[in-house]
Tab-separated table of C-alpha atoms and ligand atoms in Angstrom:
chain	number	residue	atom	x	y	z
A	1	MET	CA	-24.166	-13.274	7.722
A	2	THR	CA	-24.108	-16.266	5.503
A	3	ASN	CA	-22.093	-19.475	6.299
A	4	GLU	CA	-19.566	-18.516	3.708
A	5	ASP	CA	-19.012	-15.162	5.426
A	6	ILE	CA	-18.570	-16.919	8.790
A	7	GLU	CA	-15.950	-19.252	7.211
A	8	LEU	CA	-14.222	-16.233	5.696
A	9	ARG	CA	-14.177	-14.432	9.127
A	10	LYS	CA	-12.651	-17.479	10.758
A	11	ARG	CA	-9.913	-17.784	8.219
A	12	ILE	CA	-9.054	-14.000	8.381
A	13	GLU	CA	-8.893	-14.045	12.177
A	14	ALA	CA	-6.703	-17.225	12.095
A	15	VAL	CA	-4.163	-15.499	9.883
A	16	ARG	CA	-4.331	-12.394	12.065
A	17	ALA	CA	-3.890	-14.268	15.181
A	18	ALA	CA	-0.921	-16.060	13.842
A	19	VAL	CA	0.886	-13.035	12.500
A	20	GLY	CA	0.060	-10.711	15.427
A	21	PRO	CA	-0.992	-7.015	15.641
A	22	ASP	CA	2.089	-5.372	14.189
A	23	VAL	CA	1.987	-7.144	10.858
A	24	THR	CA	-0.033	-5.869	7.972
A	25	LEU	CA	-2.263	-8.395	6.400
A	26	VAL	CA	-2.782	-7.799	2.558
A	27	ALA	CA	-5.582	-10.036	1.292
A	28	ALA	CA	-4.291	-11.294	-2.203
A	29	THR	CA	-7.547	-11.062	-4.195
A	30	LYS	CA	-6.501	-12.414	-7.759
A	31	THR	CA	-9.436	-14.408	-9.278
A	32	VAL	CA	-11.702	-13.522	-6.278
A	33	PRO	CA	-14.853	-11.763	-7.341
A	34	PRO	CA	-15.704	-8.343	-5.804
A	35	GLU	CA	-18.661	-9.635	-3.742
A	36	ARG	CA	-16.243	-11.935	-1.958
A	37	ILE	CA	-13.614	-9.206	-1.455
A	38	ASN	CA	-16.363	-6.991	-0.069
A	39	ALA	CA	-17.251	-9.793	2.382
A	40	ALA	CA	-13.582	-9.869	3.463
A	41	ILE	CA	-13.513	-6.181	3.854
A	42	ARG	CA	-16.644	-6.489	6.115
A	43	CYS	CA	-14.602	-9.052	8.176
A	44	GLY	CA	-11.927	-6.439	8.823
A	45	VAL	CA	-9.467	-6.665	5.794
A	46	THR	CA	-7.909	-3.398	5.401
A	47	VAL	CA	-5.548	-3.887	2.447
A	48	ILE	CA	-6.180	-5.889	-0.683
A	49	GLY	CA	-3.507	-6.752	-3.334
A	50	GLU	CA	-4.320	-7.278	-6.968
A	51	ASN	CA	-1.966	-8.848	-9.643
A	52	ARG	CA	-3.231	-7.944	-13.013
A	53	VAL	CA	-4.103	-4.512	-14.392
A	54	GLN	CA	-7.120	-5.705	-16.360
A	55	GLU	CA	-8.441	-7.652	-13.487
A	56	LEU	CA	-8.057	-4.632	-11.203
A	57	LEU	CA	-9.818	-2.343	-13.589
A	58	ASP	CA	-12.644	-4.862	-14.146
A	59	LYS	CA	-13.289	-5.131	-10.333
A	60	TYR	CA	-12.330	-1.644	-9.167
A	61	ASP	CA	-15.706	0.047	-9.119
A	62	ALA	CA	-17.363	-2.924	-7.535
A	63	ILE	CA	-14.945	-2.959	-4.531
A	64	ASP	CA	-16.069	-1.127	-1.462
A	65	ARG	CA	-13.087	1.088	-1.219
A	66	ALA	CA	-14.182	3.358	1.721
A	67	HIS	CA	-12.198	1.179	4.148
A	68	VAL	CA	-9.704	-0.566	2.123
A	69	GLN	CA	-6.272	0.276	0.601
A	70	VAL	CA	-5.566	-1.246	-2.821
A	71	HIS	CA	-2.087	-2.415	-3.422
A	72	PHE	CA	-0.575	-3.625	-6.708
A	73	ILE	CA	1.527	-6.672	-6.207
A	74	GLY	CA	2.077	-8.333	-9.684
A	75	GLN	CA	4.422	-7.642	-12.414
A	76	LEU	CA	3.757	-4.338	-13.866
A	77	GLN	CA	4.382	-3.335	-17.379
A	78	LYS	CA	5.493	0.243	-17.882
A	79	ASN	CA	2.761	0.891	-20.500
A	80	LYS	CA	-0.050	-0.097	-17.969
A	81	VAL	CA	1.015	2.374	-15.185
A	82	LYS	CA	-1.372	5.013	-16.601
A	83	TYR	CA	-4.365	2.781	-15.830
A	84	ILE	CA	-3.533	2.294	-12.245
A	85	ALA	CA	-1.599	5.387	-11.031
A	86	ASP	CA	-4.807	7.119	-9.711
A	87	LYS	CA	-6.367	3.888	-8.377
A	88	VAL	CA	-3.679	2.234	-6.080
A	89	ASP	CA	-2.205	3.103	-2.810
A	90	MET	CA	0.968	1.260	-3.243
A	91	ILE	CA	2.895	-0.494	-6.021
A	92	GLN	CA	4.667	-3.485	-4.442
A	93	SER	CA	6.469	-4.683	-7.580
A	94	LEU	CA	8.790	-1.718	-8.562
A	95	ASP	CA	11.820	-3.378	-10.237
A	96	SER	CA	13.133	-1.301	-13.117
A	97	LEU	CA	14.240	2.365	-13.758
A	98	PRO	CA	12.055	2.580	-16.861
A	99	LEU	CA	9.089	1.561	-14.602
A	100	ALA	CA	10.055	4.103	-12.081
A	101	ALA	CA	10.269	6.865	-14.544
A	102	GLU	CA	6.814	6.014	-15.872
A	103	ILE	CA	5.296	6.006	-12.155
A	104	GLU	CA	7.128	9.278	-11.688
A	105	LYS	CA	5.548	10.825	-14.789
A	106	ARG	CA	1.986	9.642	-14.308
A	107	CYS	CA	2.048	10.534	-10.542
A	108	ALA	CA	3.567	14.001	-11.141
A	109	ALA	CA	0.671	14.603	-13.480
A	110	LEU	CA	-1.676	13.546	-10.674
A	111	GLY	CA	-0.031	15.508	-8.000
A	112	LYS	CA	0.469	12.209	-6.101
A	113	THR	CA	3.283	10.712	-4.488
A	114	MET	CA	3.198	6.849	-4.849
A	115	ASP	CA	4.315	4.500	-2.027
A	116	CYS	CA	6.350	1.732	-3.672
A	117	LEU	CA	8.161	-1.393	-2.583
A	118	VAL	CA	11.175	-2.501	-4.430
A	119	GLU	CA	10.686	-6.156	-5.523
A	120	VAL	CA	13.671	-8.193	-5.051
A	121	ASN	CA	14.467	-11.450	-6.892
A	122	LEU	CA	16.251	-13.427	-4.381
A	123	GLU	CA	17.796	-16.216	-6.383
A	124	GLY	CA	17.845	-14.694	-9.919
A	125	GLU	CA	14.778	-16.583	-11.269
A	126	ALA	CA	14.246	-15.613	-14.730
A	127	ALA	CA	10.396	-16.040	-14.835
A	128	LYS	CA	9.942	-13.781	-11.916
A	129	GLY	CA	10.097	-9.960	-11.496
A	130	GLY	CA	12.241	-8.294	-9.101
A	131	VAL	CA	15.798	-6.617	-9.168
A	132	PRO	CA	18.654	-8.946	-8.516
A	133	PHE	CA	19.443	-9.191	-4.814
A	134	ASP	CA	22.960	-7.785	-5.151
A	135	GLU	CA	21.644	-4.604	-6.942
A	136	THR	CA	18.846	-3.820	-4.445
A	137	GLU	CA	20.776	-1.041	-2.732
A	138	ALA	CA	22.004	0.546	-5.844
A	139	PHE	CA	18.416	0.464	-7.225
A	140	VAL	CA	16.983	2.016	-4.272
A	141	ASP	CA	19.645	4.762	-4.315
A	142	SER	CA	18.838	5.415	-8.010
A	143	LEU	CA	15.133	6.010	-7.146
A	144	ALA	CA	16.088	9.146	-5.014
A	145	VAL	CA	15.820	11.166	-8.296
A	146	PHE	CA	12.017	10.689	-8.576
A	147	PRO	CA	10.200	13.044	-6.147
A	148	HIS	CA	6.765	11.363	-6.605
A	149	ILE	CA	8.060	7.893	-5.551
A	150	ARG	CA	8.294	7.233	-1.974
A	151	VAL	CA	10.202	3.972	-1.317
A	152	ARG	CA	8.647	2.227	1.734
A	153	GLY	CA	10.610	-0.954	1.745
A	154	LEU	CA	11.061	-4.320	0.052
A	155	MET	CA	8.822	-6.936	-1.276
A	156	THR	CA	9.858	-10.561	-2.405
A	157	VAL	CA	8.386	-13.857	-3.540
A	158	PRO	CA	11.084	-16.449	-2.580
A	159	PRO	CA	11.652	-19.587	-4.815
A	160	LYS	CA	9.376	-22.337	-4.124
A	161	CYS	CA	10.854	-24.835	-1.796
A	162	GLU	CA	9.623	-27.577	0.581
A	163	GLU	CA	12.757	-27.400	2.889
A	164	ASP	CA	12.012	-25.299	5.989
A	165	ALA	CA	15.649	-24.377	6.625
A	166	LYS	CA	15.986	-23.109	3.101
A	167	LYS	CA	12.877	-21.158	3.445
A	168	LEU	CA	13.932	-19.533	6.465
A	169	GLY	CA	17.181	-18.732	4.880
A	170	TYR	CA	15.497	-16.707	2.178
A	171	PHE	CA	13.334	-14.740	4.760
A	172	ARG	CA	16.384	-13.890	6.842
A	173	LYS	CA	18.335	-12.886	3.743
A	174	ILE	CA	15.680	-10.398	2.700
A	175	TYR	CA	15.225	-9.179	6.182
A	176	GLN	CA	18.993	-8.417	6.440
A	177	LYS	CA	18.792	-6.405	3.201
A	178	PHE	CA	15.794	-4.542	4.595
A	179	ILE	CA	17.751	-3.642	7.727
A	180	ASP	CA	20.837	-2.512	5.796
A	181	ILE	CA	18.667	-0.248	3.485
A	182	ARG	CA	16.732	1.127	6.299
A	183	THR	CA	19.821	2.064	8.240
A	184	LYS	CA	21.203	4.037	5.141
A	185	LYS	CA	18.516	6.842	4.797
A	186	VAL	CA	18.278	7.377	1.106
A	187	ASP	CA	16.416	10.591	-0.182
A	188	ASN	CA	12.642	10.096	-0.972
A	189	SER	CA	12.769	6.850	1.174
A	190	PHE	CA	10.921	6.180	4.196
A	191	ILE	CA	11.810	2.480	4.731
A	192	ASP	CA	9.498	0.633	7.099
A	193	ILE	CA	7.892	-2.232	5.278
A	194	LEU	CA	9.125	-5.668	4.442
A	195	SER	CA	6.418	-7.459	2.473
A	196	ALA	CA	7.198	-11.369	2.541
A	197	GLY	CA	5.232	-14.317	3.245
A	198	MET	CA	2.158	-15.980	1.537
A	199	SER	CA	-0.385	-18.603	2.498
A	200	GLY	CA	2.144	-21.450	2.845
A	201	ASP	CA	4.731	-19.572	4.841
A	202	TYR	CA	3.527	-16.414	6.395
A	203	ALA	CA	4.396	-17.506	9.825
A	204	GLN	CA	7.885	-18.276	8.982
A	205	ALA	CA	8.261	-14.937	7.184
A	206	VAL	CA	6.920	-13.077	10.178
A	207	ALA	CA	9.223	-15.030	12.467
A	208	CYS	CA	12.080	-13.804	10.315
A	209	GLY	CA	11.156	-10.159	10.532
A	210	SER	CA	8.479	-9.555	7.722
A	211	ASN	CA	5.880	-6.983	8.789
A	212	MET	CA	3.606	-7.394	5.772
A	213	VAL	CA	2.184	-10.614	4.547
A	214	ARG	CA	0.200	-11.237	1.224
A	215	VAL	CA	-2.250	-13.982	1.719
A	216	GLY	CA	-4.744	-15.387	-0.879
A	217	ARG	CA	-5.483	-18.979	-0.565
A	218	ALA	CA	-5.455	-19.201	3.264
A	219	ILE	CA	-8.368	-16.697	3.324
A	220	PHE	CA	-10.333	-17.363	0.126
A	221	GLY	CA	-9.583	-21.039	-0.509
A	222	GLU	CA	-7.863	-22.586	-3.512
A	223	ARG	CA	-8.034	-20.780	-6.814
A	224	ASN	CA	-9.391	-22.577	-9.816
B	1	PLP	C1	-1.056	-14.707	-5.328
B	1	PLP	C2	-0.026	-13.986	-4.682
B	1	PLP	C3	0.102	-13.943	-3.256
B	1	PLP	C4	-0.646	-14.811	-2.522
B	1	PLP	O1	-0.403	-16.259	-2.636
B	1	PLP	P1	-1.208	-17.311	-1.784
B	1	PLP	O2	-0.409	-18.543	-1.892
B	1	PLP	O3	-2.547	-17.437	-2.439
B	1	PLP	O4	-1.425	-16.862	-0.355
B	1	PLP	C5	1.036	-13.186	-2.789
B	1	PLP	N1	1.806	-12.426	-3.531
B	1	PLP	C6	1.773	-12.407	-4.777
B	1	PLP	C7	2.674	-11.432	-5.566
B	1	PLP	C8	0.805	-13.069	-5.482
B	1	PLP	O5	0.815	-13.104	-6.838
């Protein structure tokens, strides 16, 4: 093991220790080269999350996929679904009906049911993906017509904010919506995942009920 591997292992174990055994750690691997992703996998990472279709395709064959799930976590254009439908285990950024219809079409052709999270835009930020918070339930209901989509829960990237109280408020708000939707039991849904929390705030997110965190910089270091 190189010093770099030892450092990586330490960081991964620190995040794991902080979130506890019931929370899934997704290593967010944008800009991280495949060798380093594979080192993280050797250190026990079981799920990676990629943001960009092209980057995922470029790295895909070099990633040691025998022991890792690949999630798509970035904004996804409808016309790119065909490139990744057979490659990813989950799409965390489902946020429109046209996108859902495309996932349905591609996965039906593959004979595959795609696990998806509905991305929620908590404060209506225009630059970000996600369905408006108040439309979350209606959107989840509308996905019941797609037999090759299995809704597993919600994902969010809350607004940047320095204030702790405000941050906690965002995480509580998405957790409450997650509970509401889980209680409702919609067709084709098996709601058990709340994906919230990144390097700067995963501990807070987990304290507020998140059970999946997507962590990049705290594992791999700052991105250039
Ligand atoms: C980059 C990214 C993360 C991880 O962010 P870090 O601050 O590096 O932990 C999580 N989720 C999404 C959607 C991302 O794009």
